[in-house]
Short mmCIF file of N, CA and C in Angstrom, two decimals:
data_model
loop_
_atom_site.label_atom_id
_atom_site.label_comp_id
_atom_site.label_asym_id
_atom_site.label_seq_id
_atom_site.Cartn_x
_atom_site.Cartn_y
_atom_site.Cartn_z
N UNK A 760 -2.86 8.54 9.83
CA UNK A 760 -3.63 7.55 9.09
C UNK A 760 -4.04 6.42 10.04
N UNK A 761 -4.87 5.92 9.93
CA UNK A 761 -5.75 4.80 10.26
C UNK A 761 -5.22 3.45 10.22
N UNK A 762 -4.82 2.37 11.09
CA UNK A 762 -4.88 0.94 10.37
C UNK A 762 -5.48 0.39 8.92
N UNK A 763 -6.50 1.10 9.13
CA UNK A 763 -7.50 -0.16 7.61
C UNK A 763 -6.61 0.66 6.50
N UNK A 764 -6.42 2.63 6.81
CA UNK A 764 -5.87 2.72 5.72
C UNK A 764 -4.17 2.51 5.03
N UNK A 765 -3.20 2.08 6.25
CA UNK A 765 -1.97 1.75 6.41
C UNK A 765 -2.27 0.29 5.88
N UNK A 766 -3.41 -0.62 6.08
CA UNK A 766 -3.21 -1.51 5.45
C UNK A 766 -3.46 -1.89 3.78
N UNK A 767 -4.50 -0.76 3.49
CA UNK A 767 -5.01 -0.67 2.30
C UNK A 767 -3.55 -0.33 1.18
N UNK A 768 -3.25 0.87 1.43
CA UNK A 768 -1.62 1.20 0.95
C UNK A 768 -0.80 0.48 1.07
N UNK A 769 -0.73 -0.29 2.34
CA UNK A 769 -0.08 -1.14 1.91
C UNK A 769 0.23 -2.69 1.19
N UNK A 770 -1.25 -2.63 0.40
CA UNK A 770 -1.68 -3.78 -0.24
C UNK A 770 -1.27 -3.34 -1.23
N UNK A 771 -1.30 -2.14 -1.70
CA UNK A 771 -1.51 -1.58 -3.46
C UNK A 771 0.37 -1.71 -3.51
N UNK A 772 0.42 -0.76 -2.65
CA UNK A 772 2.16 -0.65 -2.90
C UNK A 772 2.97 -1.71 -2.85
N UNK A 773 2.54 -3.22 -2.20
CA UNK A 773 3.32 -3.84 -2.13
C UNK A 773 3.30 -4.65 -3.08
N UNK A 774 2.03 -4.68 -3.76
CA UNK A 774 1.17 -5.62 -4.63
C UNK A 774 2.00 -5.23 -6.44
N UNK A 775 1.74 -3.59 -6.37
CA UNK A 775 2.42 -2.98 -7.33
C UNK A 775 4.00 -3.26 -7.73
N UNK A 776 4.71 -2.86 -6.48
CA UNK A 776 6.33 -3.51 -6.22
C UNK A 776 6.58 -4.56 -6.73
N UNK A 777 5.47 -5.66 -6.34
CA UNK A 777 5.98 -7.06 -6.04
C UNK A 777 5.90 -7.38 -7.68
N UNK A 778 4.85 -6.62 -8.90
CA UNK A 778 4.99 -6.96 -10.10
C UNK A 778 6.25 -5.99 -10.93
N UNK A 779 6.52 -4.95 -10.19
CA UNK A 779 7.80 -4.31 -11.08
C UNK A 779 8.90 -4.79 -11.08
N UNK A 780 9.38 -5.58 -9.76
CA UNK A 780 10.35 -6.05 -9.45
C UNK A 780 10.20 -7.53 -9.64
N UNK A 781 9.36 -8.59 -10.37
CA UNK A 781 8.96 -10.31 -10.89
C UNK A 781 9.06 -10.33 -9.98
N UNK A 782 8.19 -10.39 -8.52
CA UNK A 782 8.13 -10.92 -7.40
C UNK A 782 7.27 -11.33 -7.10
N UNK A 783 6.10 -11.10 -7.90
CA UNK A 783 4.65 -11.21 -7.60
C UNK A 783 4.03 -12.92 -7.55
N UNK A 784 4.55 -13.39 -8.10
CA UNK A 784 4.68 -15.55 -7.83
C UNK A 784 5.02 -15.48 -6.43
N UNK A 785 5.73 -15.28 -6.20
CA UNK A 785 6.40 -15.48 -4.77
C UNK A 785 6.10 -14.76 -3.78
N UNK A 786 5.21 -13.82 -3.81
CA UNK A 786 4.55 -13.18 -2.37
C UNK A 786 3.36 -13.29 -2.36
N UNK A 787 2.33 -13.55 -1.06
CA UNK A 787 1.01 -13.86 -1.06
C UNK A 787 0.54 -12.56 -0.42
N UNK A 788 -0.51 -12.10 -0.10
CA UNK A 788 -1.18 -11.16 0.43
C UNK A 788 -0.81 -10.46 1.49
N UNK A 789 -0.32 -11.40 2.30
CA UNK A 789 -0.13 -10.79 4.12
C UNK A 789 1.56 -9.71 3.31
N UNK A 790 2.62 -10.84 2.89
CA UNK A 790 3.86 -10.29 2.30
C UNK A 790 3.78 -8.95 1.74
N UNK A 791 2.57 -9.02 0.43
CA UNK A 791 2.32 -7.59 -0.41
C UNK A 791 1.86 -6.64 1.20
N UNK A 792 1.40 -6.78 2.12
CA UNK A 792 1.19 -5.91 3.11
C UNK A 792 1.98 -5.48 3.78
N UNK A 793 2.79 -6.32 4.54
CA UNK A 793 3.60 -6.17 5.12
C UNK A 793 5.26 -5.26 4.50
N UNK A 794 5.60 -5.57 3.13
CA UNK A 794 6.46 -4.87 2.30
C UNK A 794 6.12 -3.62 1.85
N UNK A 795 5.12 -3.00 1.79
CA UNK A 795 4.35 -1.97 1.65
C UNK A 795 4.53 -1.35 2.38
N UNK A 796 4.01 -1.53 3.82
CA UNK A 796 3.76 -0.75 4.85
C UNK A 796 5.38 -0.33 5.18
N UNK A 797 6.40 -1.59 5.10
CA UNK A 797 7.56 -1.34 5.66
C UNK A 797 7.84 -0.49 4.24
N UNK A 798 7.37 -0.06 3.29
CA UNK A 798 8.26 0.74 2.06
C UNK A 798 7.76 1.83 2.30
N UNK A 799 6.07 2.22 2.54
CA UNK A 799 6.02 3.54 2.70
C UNK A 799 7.11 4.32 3.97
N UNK A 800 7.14 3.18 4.97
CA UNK A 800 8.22 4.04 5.84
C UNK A 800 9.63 5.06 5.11
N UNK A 801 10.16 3.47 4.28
CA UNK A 801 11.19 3.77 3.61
C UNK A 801 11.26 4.80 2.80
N UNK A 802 10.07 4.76 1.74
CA UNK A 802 9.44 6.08 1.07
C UNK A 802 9.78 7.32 1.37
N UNK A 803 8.64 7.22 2.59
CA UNK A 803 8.79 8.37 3.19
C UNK A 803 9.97 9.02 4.06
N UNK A 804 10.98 8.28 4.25
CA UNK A 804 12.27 8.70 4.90
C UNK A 804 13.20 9.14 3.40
N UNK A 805 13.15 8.65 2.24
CA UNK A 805 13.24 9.00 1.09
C UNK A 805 13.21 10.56 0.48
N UNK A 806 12.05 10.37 0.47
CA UNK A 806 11.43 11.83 0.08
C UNK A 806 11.74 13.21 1.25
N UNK A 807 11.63 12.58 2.10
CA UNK A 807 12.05 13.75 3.42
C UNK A 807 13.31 14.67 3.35
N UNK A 808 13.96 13.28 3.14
CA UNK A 808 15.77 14.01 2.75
C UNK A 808 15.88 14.60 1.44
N UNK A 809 14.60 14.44 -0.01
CA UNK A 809 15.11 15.02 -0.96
C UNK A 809 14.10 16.57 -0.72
N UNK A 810 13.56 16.61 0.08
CA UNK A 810 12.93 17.47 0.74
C UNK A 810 11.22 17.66 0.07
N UNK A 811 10.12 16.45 -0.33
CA UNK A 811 9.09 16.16 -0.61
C UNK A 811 8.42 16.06 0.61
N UNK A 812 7.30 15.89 0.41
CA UNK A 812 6.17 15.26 1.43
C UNK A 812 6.27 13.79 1.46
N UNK A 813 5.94 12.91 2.25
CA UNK A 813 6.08 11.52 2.66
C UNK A 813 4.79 10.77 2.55
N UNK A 814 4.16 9.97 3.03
CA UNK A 814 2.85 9.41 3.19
C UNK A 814 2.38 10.08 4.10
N UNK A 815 1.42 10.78 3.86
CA UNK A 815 0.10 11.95 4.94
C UNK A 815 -1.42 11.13 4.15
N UNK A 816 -1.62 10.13 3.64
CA UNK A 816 -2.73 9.65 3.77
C UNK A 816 -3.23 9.09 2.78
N UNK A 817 -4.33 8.60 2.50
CA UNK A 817 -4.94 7.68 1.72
C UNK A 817 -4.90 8.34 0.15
N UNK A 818 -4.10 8.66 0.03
CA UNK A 818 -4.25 9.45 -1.70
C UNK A 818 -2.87 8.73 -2.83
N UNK A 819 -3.19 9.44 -3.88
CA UNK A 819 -2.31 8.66 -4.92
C UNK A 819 -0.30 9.02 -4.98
N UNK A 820 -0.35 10.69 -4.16
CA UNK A 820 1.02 10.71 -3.80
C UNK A 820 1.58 9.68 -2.73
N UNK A 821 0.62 9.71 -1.75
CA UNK A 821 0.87 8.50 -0.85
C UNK A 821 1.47 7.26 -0.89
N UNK A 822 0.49 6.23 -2.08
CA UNK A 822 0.58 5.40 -2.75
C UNK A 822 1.64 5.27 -3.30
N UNK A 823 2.61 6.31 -4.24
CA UNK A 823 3.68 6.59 -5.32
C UNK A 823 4.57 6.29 -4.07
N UNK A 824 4.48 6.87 -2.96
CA UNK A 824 5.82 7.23 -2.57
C UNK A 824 6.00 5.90 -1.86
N UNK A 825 4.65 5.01 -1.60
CA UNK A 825 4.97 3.67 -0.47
C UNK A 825 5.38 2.44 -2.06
N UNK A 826 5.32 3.07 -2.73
CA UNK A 826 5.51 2.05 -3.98
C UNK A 826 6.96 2.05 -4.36
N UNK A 827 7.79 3.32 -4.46
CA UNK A 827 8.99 3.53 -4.63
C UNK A 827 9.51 2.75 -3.53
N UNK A 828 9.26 3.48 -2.39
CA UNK A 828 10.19 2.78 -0.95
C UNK A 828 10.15 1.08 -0.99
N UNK A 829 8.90 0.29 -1.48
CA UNK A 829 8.46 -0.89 -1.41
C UNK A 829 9.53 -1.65 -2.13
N UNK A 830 9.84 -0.61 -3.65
CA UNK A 830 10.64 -1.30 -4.60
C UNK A 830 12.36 -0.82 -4.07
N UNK A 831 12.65 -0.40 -3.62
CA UNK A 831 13.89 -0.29 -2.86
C UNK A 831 13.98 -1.12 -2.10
N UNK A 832 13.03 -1.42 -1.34
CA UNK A 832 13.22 -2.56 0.21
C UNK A 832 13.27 -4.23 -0.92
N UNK A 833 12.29 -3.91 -2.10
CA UNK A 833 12.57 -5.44 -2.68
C UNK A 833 13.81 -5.86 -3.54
N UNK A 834 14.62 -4.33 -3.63
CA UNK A 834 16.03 -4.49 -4.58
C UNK A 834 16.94 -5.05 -3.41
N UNK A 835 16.87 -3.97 -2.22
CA UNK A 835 17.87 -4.54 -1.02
C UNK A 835 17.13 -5.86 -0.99
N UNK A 836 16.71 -6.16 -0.41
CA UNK A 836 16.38 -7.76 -0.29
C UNK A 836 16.60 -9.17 -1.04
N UNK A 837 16.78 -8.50 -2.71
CA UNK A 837 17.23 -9.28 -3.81
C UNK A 837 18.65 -9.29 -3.59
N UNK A 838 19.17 -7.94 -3.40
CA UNK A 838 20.89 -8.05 -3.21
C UNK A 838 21.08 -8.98 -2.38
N UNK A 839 20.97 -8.92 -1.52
CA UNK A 839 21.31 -9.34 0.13
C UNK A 839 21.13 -11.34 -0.13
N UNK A 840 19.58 -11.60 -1.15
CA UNK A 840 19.70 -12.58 -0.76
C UNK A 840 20.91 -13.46 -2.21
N UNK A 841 21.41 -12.59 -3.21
CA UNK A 841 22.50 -12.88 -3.88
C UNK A 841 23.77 -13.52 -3.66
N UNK A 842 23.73 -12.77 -2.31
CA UNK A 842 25.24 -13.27 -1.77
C UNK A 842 25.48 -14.59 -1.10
#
């Protein structure tokens, strides 16, 4: 995949995350990108081990799977900042 489209996914996924998890007040644009991009990783290391396909490109499995990983990276992050 492409930059524009690693960034595009990772607008939706992080953007998506950031409202499943009430986060969406508190993150601005660059954040929804940046949590995205770092969730499809996560995603996709996810899915690998349950033995799925990962992010291979601009499509809506793509999307699902950088959205899951996004909302994992924003649960660890909620834990973490609990303590």
């Amino acid at each position: 995949m492409g930059i524009i489209s690693w960034i595009i996914v990772g607008a939706l996924a992080g953007w998506i995350a950031s409202m499943i998890m009430g986060k969406n007040a508190q993150m601005g644009a660059i954040a929804n990108i940046i949590v995205g991009i770092i969730g499809a990783f996560i995603g996709g290391f996810v899915m690998n081990l349950l033995g799925f396909g990962g992010v291979d490109g601009l499509n809506i499995s793509s999307i699902l799977v950088a959205i899951l990983g996004a909302v994992i990276l924003l649960a660890i992050v909620k834990a973490v900042q609990k303590r």
